[in-house]
mmCIF file of C-alpha atoms in Angstrom:
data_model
loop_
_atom_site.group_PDB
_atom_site.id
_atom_site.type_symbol
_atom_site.label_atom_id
_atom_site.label_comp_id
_atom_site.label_asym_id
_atom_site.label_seq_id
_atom_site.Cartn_x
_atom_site.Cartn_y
_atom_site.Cartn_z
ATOM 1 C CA UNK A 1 5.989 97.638 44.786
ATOM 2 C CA UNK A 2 8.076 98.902 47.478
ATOM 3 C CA UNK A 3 8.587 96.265 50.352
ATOM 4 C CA UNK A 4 9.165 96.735 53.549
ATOM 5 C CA UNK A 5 11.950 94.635 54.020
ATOM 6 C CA UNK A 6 14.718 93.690 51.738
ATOM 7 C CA UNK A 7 18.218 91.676 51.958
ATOM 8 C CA UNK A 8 21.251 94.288 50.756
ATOM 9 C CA UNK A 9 24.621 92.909 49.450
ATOM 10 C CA UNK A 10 27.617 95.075 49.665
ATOM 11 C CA UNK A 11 30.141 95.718 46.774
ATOM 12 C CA UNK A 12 32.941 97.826 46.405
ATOM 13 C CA UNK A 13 32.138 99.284 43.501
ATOM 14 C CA UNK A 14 29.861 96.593 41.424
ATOM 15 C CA UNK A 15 26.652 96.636 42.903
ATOM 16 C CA UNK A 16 24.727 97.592 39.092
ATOM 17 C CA UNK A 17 26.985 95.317 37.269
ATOM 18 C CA UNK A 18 26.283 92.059 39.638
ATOM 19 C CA UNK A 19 22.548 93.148 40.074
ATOM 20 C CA UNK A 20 22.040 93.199 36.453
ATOM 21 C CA UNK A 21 24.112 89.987 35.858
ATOM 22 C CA UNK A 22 21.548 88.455 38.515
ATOM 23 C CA UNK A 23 18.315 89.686 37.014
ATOM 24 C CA UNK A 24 19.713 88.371 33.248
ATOM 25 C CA UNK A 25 20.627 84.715 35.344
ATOM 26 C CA UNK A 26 17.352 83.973 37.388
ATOM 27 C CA UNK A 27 13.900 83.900 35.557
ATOM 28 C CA UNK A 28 11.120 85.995 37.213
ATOM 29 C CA UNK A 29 13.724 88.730 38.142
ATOM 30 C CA UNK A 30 13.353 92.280 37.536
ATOM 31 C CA UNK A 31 16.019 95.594 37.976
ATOM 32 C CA UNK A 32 13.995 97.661 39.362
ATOM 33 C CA UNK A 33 16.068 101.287 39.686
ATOM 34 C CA UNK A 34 19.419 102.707 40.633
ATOM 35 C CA UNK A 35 20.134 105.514 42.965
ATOM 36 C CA UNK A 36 23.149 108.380 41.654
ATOM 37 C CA UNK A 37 23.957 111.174 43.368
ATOM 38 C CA UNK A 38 24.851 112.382 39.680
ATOM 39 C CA UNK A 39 23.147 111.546 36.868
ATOM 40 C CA UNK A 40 26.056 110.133 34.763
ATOM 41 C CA UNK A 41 27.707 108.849 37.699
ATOM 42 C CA UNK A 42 27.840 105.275 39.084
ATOM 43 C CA UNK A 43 25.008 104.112 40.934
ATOM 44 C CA UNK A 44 25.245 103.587 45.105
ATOM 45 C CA UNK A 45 21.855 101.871 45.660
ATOM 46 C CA UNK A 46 20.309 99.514 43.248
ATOM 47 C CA UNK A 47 16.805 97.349 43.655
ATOM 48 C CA UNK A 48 16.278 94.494 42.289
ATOM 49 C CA UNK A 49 14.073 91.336 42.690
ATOM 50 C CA UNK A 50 14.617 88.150 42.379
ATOM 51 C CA UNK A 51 12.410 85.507 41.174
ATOM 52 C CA UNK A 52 10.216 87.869 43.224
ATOM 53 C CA UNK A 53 12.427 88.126 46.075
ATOM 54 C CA UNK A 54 13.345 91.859 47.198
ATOM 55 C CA UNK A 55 17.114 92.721 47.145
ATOM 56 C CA UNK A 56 19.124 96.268 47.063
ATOM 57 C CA UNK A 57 22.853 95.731 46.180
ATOM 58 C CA UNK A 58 24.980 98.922 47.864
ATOM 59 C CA UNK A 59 28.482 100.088 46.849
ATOM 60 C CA UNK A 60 30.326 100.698 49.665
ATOM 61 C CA UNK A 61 33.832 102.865 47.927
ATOM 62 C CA UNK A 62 35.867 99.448 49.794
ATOM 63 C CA UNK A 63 36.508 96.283 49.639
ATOM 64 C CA UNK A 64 33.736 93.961 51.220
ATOM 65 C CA UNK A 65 34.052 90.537 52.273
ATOM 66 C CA UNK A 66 31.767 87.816 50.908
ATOM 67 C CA UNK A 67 31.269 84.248 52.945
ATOM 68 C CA UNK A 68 29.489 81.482 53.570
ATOM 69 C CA UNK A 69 27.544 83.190 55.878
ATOM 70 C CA UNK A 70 25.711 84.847 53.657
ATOM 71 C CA UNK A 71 24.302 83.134 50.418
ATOM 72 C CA UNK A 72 21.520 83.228 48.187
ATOM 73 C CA UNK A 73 19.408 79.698 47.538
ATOM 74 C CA UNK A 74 17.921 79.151 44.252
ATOM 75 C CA UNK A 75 15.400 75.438 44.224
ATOM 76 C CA UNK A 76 15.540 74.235 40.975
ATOM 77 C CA UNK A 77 13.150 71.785 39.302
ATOM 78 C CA UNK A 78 15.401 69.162 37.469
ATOM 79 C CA UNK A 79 18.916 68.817 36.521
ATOM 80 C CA UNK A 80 18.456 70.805 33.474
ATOM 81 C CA UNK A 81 17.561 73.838 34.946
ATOM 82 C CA UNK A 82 20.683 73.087 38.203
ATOM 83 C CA UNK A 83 23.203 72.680 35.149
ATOM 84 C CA UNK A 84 22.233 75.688 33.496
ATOM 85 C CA UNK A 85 22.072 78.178 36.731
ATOM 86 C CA UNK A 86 25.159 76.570 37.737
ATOM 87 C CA UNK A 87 26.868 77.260 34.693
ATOM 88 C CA UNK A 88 25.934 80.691 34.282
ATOM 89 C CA UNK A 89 26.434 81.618 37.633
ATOM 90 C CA UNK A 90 30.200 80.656 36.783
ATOM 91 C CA UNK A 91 30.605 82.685 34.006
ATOM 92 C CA UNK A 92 33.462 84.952 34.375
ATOM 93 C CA UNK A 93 35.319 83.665 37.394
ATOM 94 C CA UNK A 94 33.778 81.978 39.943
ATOM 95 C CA UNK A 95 34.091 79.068 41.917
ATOM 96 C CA UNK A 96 32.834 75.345 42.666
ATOM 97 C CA UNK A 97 32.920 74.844 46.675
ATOM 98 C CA UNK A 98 31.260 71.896 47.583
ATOM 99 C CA UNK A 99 27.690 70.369 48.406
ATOM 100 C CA UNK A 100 25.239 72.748 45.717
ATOM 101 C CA UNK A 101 27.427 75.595 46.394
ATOM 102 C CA UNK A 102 29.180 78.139 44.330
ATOM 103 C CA UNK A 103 31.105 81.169 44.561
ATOM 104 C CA UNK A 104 30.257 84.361 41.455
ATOM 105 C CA UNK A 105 32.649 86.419 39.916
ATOM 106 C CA UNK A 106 31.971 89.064 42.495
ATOM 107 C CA UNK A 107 32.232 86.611 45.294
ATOM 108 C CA UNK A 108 28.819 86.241 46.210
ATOM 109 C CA UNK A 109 27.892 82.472 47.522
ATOM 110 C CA UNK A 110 25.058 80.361 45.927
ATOM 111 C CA UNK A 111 23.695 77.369 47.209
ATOM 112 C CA UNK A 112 22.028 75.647 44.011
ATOM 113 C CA UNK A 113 18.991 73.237 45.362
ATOM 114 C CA UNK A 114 17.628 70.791 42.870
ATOM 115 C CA UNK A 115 14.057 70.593 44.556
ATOM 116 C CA UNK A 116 14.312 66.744 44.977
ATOM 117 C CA UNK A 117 16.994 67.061 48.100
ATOM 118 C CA UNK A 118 14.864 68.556 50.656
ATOM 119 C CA UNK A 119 12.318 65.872 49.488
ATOM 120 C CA UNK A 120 14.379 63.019 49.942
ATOM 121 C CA UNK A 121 16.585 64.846 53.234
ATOM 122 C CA UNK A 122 12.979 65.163 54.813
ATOM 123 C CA UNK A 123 11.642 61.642 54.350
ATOM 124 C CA UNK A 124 10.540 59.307 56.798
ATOM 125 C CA UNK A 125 12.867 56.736 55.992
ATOM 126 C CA UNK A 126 15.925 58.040 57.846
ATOM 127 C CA UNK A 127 18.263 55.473 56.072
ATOM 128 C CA UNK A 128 17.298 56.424 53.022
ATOM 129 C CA UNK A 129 17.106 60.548 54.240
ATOM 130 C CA UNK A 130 20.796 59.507 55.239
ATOM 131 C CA UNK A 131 21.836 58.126 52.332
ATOM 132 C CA UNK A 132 20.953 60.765 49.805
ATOM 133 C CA UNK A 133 22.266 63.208 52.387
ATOM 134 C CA UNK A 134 25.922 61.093 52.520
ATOM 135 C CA UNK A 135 25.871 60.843 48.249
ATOM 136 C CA UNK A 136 25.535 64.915 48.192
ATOM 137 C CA UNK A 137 28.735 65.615 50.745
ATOM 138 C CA UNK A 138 30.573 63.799 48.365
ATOM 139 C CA UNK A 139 29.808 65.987 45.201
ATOM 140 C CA UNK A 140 29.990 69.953 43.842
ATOM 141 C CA UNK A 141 27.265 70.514 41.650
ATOM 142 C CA UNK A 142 24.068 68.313 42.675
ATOM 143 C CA UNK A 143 23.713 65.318 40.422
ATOM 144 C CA UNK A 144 19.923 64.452 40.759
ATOM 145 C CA UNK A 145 20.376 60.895 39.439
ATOM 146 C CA UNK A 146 23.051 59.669 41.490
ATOM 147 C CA UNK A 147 21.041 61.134 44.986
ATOM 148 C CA UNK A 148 18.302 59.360 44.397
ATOM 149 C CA UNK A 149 20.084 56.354 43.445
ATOM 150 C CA UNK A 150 21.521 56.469 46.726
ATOM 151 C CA UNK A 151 18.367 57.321 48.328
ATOM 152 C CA UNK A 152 17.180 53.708 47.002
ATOM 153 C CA UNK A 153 19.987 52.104 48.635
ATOM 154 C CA UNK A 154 21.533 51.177 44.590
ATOM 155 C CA UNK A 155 25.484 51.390 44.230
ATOM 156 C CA UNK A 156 26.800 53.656 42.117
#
């Protein structure tokens, strides 16, 4: 599959390592082929997918700047599976920030979405909507339990 469209990250000089540390972090993912202007050399282009998502990760020969304006989202089904991406996504230097989000050793922001916020953010009670949105600004890593607690109006 080729795709039309797909969402390129620049690196310096680590675009195989960090696309082949994604593919081994999310399930579904795939490296799909590098691009070398020698055959032994390092690679420039790389594609890659995603949990099915299309991605090329580019080395640019300088340094690049990763933000928050830029970040991939991973939904995750239960606190199992948000404790264990968030883990591994740590390995090897990177960062808490705040509110699901993380920074990767190659400073690449992930927002880490247990799939019960959106759920409760988007529910038609507002005070409750507001209250599980109020219990996540106060934490790093989502804890499922304590959101929903909060979303049901219980004290911690």
């Amino acid at each position: 599959m080729n795709p039309k469209v797909r969402t390129c990250i620049a690196f310096k000089d680590q675009a195989e390592e960090a696309a082949r540390f994604y593919v081994s972090v999310i399930p579904d993912s795939a490296f799909e082929s590098a691009f070398r202007r020698e055959p032994d050399g390092p690679a420039v282009l790389v594609s890659f997918t995603l949990a099915g998502a299309p991605y090329q990760a580019l080395n640019m020969g300088r340094e690049t700047i990763h933000n928050e304006n830029f970040s991939i989202s991973v939904m995750t089904k239960d606190q199992r599976e948000t404790d264990a991406l968030w883990e591994k996504l740590l390995e090897g230097g990177g960062a808490e920030i705040q509110c699901s989000w993380l920074k990767d050793r190659f400073g690449v922001r992930w927002q880490i979405v247990p799939e019960a916020l959106p759920r409760m953010f988007m529910d038609q009670d507002r005070a409750a909507a507001g209250r599980a949105f109020q219990a996540m600004l106060g934490m790093v890593k989502i804890d499922i339990a304590a959101v929903e607690a909060a979303f049901r109006g219980e004290s911690p």
